[in-house]
Short mmCIF file of C-alpha atoms and ligand atoms in Angstrom, two decimals:
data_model
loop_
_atom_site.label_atom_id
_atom_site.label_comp_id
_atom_site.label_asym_id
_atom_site.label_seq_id
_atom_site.Cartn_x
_atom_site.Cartn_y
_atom_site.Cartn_z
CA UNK A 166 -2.58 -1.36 26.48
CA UNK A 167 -4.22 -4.52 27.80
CA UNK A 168 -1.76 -7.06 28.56
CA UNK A 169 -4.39 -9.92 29.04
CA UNK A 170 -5.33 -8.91 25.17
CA UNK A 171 -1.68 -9.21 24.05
CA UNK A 172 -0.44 -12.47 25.66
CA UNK A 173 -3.88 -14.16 24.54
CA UNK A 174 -3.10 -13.34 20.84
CA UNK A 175 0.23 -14.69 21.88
CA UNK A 176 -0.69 -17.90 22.84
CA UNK A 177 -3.98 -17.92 19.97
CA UNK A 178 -1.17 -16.89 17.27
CA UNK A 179 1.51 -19.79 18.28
CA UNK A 180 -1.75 -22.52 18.32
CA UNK A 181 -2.88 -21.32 15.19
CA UNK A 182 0.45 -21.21 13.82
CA UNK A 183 -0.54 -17.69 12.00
CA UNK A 184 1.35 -14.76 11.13
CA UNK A 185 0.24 -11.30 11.41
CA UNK A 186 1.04 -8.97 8.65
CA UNK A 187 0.85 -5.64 9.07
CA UNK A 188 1.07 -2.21 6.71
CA UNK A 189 2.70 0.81 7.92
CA UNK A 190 -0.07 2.75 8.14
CA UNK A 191 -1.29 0.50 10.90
CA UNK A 192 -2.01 1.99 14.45
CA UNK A 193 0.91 1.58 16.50
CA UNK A 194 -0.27 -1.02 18.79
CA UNK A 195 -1.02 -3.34 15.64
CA UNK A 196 2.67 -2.75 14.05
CA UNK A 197 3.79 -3.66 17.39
CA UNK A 198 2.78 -6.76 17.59
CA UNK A 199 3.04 -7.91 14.13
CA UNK A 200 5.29 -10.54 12.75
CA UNK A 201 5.93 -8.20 9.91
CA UNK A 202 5.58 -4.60 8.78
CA UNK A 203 6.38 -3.08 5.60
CA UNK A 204 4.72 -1.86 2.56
CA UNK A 205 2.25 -3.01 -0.23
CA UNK A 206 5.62 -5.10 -1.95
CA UNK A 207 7.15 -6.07 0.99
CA UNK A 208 3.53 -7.38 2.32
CA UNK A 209 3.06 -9.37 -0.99
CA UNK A 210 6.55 -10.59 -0.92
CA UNK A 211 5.91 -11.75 2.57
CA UNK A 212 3.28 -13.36 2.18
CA UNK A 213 4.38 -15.56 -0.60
CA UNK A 214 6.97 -16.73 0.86
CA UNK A 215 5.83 -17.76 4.44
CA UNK A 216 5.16 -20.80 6.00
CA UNK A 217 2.37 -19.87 8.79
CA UNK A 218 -0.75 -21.46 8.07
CA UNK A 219 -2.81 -18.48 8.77
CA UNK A 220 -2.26 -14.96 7.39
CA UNK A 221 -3.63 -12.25 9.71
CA UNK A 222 -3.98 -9.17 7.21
CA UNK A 223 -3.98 -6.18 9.43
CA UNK A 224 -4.41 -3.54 6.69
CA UNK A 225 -6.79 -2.67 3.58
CA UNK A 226 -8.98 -5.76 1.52
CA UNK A 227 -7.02 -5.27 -1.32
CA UNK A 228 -3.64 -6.86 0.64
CA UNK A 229 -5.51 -9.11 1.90
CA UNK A 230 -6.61 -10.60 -1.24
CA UNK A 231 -3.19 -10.40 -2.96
CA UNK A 232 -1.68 -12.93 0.11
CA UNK A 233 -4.45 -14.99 -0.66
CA UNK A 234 -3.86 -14.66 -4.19
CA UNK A 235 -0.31 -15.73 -3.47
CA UNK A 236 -0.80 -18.06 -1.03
CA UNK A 237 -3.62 -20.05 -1.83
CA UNK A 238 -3.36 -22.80 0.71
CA UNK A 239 -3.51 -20.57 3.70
CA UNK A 240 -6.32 -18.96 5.58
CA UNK A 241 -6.57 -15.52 5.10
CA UNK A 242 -8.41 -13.10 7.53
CA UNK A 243 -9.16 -9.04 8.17
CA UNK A 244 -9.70 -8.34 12.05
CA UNK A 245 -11.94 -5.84 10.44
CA UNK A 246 -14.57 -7.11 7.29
CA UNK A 247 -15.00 -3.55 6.02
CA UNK A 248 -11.24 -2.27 5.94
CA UNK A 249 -11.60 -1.08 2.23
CA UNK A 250 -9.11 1.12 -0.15
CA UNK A 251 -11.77 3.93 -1.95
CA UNK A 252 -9.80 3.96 -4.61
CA UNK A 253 -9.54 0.12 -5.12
CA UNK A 254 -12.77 0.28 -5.81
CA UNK A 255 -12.46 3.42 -8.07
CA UNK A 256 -12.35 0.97 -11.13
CA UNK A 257 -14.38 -1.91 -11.87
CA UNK A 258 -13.60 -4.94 -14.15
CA UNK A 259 -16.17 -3.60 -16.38
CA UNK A 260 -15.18 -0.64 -17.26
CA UNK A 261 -11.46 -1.63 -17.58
CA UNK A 262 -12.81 -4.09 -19.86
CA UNK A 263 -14.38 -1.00 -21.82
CA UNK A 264 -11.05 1.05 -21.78
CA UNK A 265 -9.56 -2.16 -22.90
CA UNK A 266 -11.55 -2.10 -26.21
CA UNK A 267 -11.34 1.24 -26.37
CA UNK A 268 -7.27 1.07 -27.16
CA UNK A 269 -7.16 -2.64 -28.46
CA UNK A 270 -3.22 -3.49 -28.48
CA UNK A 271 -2.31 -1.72 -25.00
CA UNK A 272 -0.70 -3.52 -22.44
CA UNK A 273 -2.86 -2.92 -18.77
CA UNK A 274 -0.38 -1.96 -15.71
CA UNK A 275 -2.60 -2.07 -12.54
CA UNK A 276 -1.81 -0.70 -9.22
CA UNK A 277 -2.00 -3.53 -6.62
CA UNK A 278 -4.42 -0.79 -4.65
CA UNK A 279 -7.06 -2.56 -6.72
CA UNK A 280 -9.68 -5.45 -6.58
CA UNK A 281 -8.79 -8.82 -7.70
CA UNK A 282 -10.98 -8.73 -10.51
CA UNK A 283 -9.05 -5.84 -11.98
CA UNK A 284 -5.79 -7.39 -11.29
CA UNK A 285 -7.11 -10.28 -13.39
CA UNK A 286 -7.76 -7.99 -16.62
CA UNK A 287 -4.50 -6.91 -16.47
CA UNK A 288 -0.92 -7.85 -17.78
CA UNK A 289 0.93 -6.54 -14.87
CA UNK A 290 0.52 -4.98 -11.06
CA UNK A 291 2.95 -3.09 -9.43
CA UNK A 292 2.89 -0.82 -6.30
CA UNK A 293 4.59 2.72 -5.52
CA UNK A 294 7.72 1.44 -4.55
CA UNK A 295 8.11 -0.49 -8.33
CA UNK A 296 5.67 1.11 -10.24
CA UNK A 297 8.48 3.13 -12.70
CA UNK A 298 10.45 -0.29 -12.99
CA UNK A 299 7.76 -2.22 -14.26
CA UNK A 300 6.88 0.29 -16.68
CA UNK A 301 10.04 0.59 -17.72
CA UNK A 302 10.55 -3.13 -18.36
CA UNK A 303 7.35 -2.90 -21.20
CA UNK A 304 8.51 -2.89 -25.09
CA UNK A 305 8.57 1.00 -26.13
CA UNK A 306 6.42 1.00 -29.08
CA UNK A 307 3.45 0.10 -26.51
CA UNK A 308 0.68 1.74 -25.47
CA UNK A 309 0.18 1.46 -21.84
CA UNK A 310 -3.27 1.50 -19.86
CA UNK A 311 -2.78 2.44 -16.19
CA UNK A 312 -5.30 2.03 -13.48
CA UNK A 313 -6.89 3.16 -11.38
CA UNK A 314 -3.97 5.89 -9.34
CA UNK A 315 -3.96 9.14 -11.62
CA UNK A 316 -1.41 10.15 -9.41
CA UNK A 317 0.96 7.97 -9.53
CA UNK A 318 0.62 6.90 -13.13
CA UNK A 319 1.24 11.06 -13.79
CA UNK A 320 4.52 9.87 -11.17
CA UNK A 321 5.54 7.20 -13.52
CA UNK A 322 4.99 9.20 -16.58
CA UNK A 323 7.73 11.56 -15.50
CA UNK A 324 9.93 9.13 -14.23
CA UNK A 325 9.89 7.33 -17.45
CA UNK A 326 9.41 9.94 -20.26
CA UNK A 327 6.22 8.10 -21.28
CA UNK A 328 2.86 8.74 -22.14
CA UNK A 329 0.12 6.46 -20.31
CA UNK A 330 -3.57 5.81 -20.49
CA UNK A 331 -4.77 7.14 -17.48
CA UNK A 332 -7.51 6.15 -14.98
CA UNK A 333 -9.07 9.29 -13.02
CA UNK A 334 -8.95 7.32 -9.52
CA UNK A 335 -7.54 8.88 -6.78
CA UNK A 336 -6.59 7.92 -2.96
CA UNK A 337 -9.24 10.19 -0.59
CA UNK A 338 -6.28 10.23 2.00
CA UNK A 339 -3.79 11.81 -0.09
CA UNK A 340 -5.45 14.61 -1.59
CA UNK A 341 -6.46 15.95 1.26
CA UNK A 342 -3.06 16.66 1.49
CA UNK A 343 -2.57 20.31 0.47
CA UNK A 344 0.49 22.54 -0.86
CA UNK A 345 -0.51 24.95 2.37
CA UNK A 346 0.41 22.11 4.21
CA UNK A 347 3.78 21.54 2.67
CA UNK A 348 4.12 25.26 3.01
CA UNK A 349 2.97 25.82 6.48
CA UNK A 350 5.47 22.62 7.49
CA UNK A 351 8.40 23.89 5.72
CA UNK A 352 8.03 27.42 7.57
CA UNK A 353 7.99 25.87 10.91
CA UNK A 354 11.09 23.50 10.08
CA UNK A 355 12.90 24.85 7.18
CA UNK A 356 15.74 23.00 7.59
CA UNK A 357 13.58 19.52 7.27
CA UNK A 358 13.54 16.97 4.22
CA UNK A 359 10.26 16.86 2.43
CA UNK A 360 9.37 13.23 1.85
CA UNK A 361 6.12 12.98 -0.25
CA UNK A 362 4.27 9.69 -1.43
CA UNK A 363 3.23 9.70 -5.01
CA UNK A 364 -0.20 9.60 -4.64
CA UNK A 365 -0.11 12.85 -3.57
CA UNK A 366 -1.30 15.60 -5.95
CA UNK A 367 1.18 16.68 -8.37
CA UNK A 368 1.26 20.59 -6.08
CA UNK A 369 2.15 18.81 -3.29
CA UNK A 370 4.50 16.61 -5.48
CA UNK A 371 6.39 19.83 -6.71
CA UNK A 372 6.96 21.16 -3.40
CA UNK A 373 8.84 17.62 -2.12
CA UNK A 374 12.23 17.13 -2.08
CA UNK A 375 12.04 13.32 -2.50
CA UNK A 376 8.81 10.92 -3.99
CA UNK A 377 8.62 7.33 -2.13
CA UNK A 378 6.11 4.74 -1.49
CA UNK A 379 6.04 3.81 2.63
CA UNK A 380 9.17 1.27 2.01
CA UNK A 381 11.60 3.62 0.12
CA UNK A 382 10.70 5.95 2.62
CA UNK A 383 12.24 3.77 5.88
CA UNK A 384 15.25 3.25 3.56
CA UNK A 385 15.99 6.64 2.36
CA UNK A 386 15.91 8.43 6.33
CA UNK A 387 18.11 5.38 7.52
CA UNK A 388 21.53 6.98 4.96
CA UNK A 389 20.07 10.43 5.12
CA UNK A 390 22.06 12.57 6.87
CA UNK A 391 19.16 14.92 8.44
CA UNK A 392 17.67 15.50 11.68
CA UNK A 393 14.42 16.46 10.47
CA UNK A 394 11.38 14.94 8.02
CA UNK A 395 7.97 16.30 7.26
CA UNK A 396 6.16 13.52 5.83
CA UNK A 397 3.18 13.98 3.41
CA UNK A 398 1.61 10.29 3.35
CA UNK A 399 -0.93 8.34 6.08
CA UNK A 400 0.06 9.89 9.72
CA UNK A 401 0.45 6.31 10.84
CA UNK A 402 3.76 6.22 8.88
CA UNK A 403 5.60 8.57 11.77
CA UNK A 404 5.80 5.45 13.85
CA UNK A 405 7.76 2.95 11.85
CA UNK A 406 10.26 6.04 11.05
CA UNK A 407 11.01 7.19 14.58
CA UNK A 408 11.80 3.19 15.15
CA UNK A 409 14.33 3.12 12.29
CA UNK A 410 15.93 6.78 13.26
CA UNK A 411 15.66 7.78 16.59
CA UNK A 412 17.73 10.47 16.87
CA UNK A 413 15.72 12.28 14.18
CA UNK A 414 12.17 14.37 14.14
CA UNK A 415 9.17 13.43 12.26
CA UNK A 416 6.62 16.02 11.40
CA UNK A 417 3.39 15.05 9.49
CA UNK A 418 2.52 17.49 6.68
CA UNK A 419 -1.15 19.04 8.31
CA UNK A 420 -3.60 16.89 10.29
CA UNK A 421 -5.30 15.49 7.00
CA UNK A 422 -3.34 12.51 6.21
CA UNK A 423 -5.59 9.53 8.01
CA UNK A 424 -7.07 6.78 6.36
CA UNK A 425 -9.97 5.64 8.14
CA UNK A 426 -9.91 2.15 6.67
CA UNK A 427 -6.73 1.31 8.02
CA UNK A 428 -7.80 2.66 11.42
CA UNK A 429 -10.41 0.38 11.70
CA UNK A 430 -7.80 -2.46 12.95
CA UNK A 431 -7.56 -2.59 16.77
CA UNK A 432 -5.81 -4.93 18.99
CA UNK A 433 -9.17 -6.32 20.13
CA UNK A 434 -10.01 -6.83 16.77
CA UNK A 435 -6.89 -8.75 16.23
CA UNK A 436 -7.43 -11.24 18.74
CA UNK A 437 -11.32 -12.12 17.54
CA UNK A 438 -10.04 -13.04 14.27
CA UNK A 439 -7.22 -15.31 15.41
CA UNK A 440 -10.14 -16.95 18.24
CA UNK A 441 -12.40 -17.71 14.98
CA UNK A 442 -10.59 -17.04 12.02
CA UNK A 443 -12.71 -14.17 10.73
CA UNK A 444 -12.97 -12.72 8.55
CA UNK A 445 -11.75 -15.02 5.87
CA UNK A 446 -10.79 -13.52 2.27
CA UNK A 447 -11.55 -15.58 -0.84
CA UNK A 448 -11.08 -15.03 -4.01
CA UNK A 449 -12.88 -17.31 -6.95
CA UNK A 450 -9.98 -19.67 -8.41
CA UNK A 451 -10.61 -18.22 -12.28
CA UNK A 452 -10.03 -15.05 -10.88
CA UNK A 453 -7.14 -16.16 -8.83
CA UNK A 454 -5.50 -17.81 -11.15
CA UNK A 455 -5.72 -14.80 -14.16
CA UNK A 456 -4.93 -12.19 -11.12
CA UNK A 457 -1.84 -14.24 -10.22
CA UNK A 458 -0.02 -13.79 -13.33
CA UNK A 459 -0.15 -9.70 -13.30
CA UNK A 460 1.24 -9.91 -9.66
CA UNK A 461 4.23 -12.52 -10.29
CA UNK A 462 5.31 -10.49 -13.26
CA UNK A 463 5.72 -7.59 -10.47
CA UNK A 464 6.91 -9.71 -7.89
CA UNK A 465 9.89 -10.31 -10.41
CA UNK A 466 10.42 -6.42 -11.04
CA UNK A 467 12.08 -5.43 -7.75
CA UNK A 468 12.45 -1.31 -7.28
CA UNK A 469 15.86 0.08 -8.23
CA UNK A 470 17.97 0.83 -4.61
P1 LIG B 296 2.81 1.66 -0.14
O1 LIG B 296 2.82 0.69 -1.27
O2 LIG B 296 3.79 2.76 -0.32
O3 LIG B 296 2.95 0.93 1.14
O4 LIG B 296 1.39 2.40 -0.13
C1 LIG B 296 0.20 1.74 0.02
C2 LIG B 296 -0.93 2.64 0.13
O5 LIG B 296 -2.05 2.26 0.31
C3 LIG B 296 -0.67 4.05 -0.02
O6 LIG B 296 -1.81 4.77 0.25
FE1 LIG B 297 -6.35 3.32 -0.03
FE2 LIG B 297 -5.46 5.78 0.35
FE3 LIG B 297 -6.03 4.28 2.45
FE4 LIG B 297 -3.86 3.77 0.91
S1 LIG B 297 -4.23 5.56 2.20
S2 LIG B 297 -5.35 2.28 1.69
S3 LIG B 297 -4.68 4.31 -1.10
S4 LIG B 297 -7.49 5.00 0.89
#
């Protein structure tokens, strides 16, 4: 890697007193020299709560605009202006507003993989890693729209015995994740843990021993007692496990699991956006302020341990 690169967003990241998020899907390089890694909650959680004047969002739009969300008075920038989440964009305002008068009386549970304008029409957000919590926390009698993950809202539905309103979106990425895959893994290591993220289709889902968002994932190798994972979510996620276990062996479940959007970061990238603070992420203040309330409600709603 290019050292000159790396000390100049050293110095450039110190002047502009930024911080530089990063998702766990990130290449290597980027979670390397990030202030923080983690997942969708821990990135939302971080961001709320820091006191850098710039946020450097190395990951998908849709994180970028909940820090900004949070953290209105900082700048918020994307080394890359067209890192996107496909299925963030799987559901517009509009037609939740249509679903929304289509089962007047439901309460809306969004997944924060979703624009701000969605985020806005709805009561609550949550991610992977609290998604069953925050459902749980809702008054029984309720109907519950869920949007846009199909996925993980059939996750939540058996986690909580519930029926939900579903949204047919879907994460490209994680179906192309396939049972063969699981199958083909597990022959080659059969004595390895099967760690699948919920987005995954509900084949692949069967075939897991454990369901975790990126977080719950880093947690659950550190007090497992195996030597071996295959690991059906974004490839990129091998590289913050090896860090937290070492001694153990990470196998990716088939070649499939790459997200192009959050390959679009690159350390070169990195260090044009803290030079000229671009790309900046803004977000309307009506918007803002309406979006705000579904994500503190899941800010609150911490994942069970
Ligand atoms: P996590 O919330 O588990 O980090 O997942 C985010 C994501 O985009 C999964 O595809
Ligand atoms: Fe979106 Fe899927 Fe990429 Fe996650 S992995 S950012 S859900 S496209």
């Amino acid at each position: 890697m290019n050292q000159r690169v790396l000390n100049e967003i050293q110095e450039l990241r110190q002047k502009r007193k930024a911080v530089i998020l990063a998702h766990n899907y990130q290449p290597a390089e980027i979670q390397d020299l990030a202030d923080f890694c983690g997942d969708s909650l821990g990135l939302s959680l971080e961001a709320s709560k820091t006191g850098a004047e710039v946020i450097v969002f190395c990951g998908v739009r849709f994180m970028a605009e909940t820090a900004k969300i949070l953290s209105p008075d900082k700048k918020v920038v994307m080394p890359d202006r067209w890192a996107g989440c496909p299925m963030a964009d799987m559901i517009t305002a509009e037609q939740l507003r249509t679903l929304k008068q289509e089962h007047p009386g439901a309460l809306v549970v969004c997944y924060v993989n979703s624009t701000a304008d969605v985020k806005a029409e709805s009561d609550y957000c949550c991610t992977s890693a609290n998604a069953v919590e925050v459902v749980n926390s809702l008054p029984r009698g309720k109907q519950i729209i869920f949007v846009p993950d199909q996925h993980l809202g059939r996750f939540v539905e058996e986690k909580t015995g519930r029926d939900l309103i579903l949204w047919p979106g879907y994460c490209p990425t994680h179906v192309l994740i396939a049972e063969d895959d699981i199958q083909e893994a597990r022959r080659q290591h059969p004595e390895a843990v099967v760690m699948a993220h919920p987005e995954c289709s509900e084949p692949v889902k069967q075939l897991a021993d454990a369901l975790l968002s990126t977080g719950q994932m880093l947690t659950f190798v550190q007090s497992s007692p195996a030597r071996q994972f295959i690991v059906a979510t974004e490839v990129g996620m091998i590289h913050p496990l090896r860090k937290v276990r070492p001694d153990a062996e990470f196998f990716p479940a088939g070649r499939r699991g790459v997200c192009p959007n959050m390959k679009k970061i690159t350390v070169e990238k990195v260090l044009a956006s803290l030079a000229s603070l671009q790309y900046e992420v803004t977000v309307p203040e009506d918007i803002r302020l309406r979006a705000k309330r579904s994500l503190e409600r899941m800010v609150e709603i911490l994942p069970e341990k």
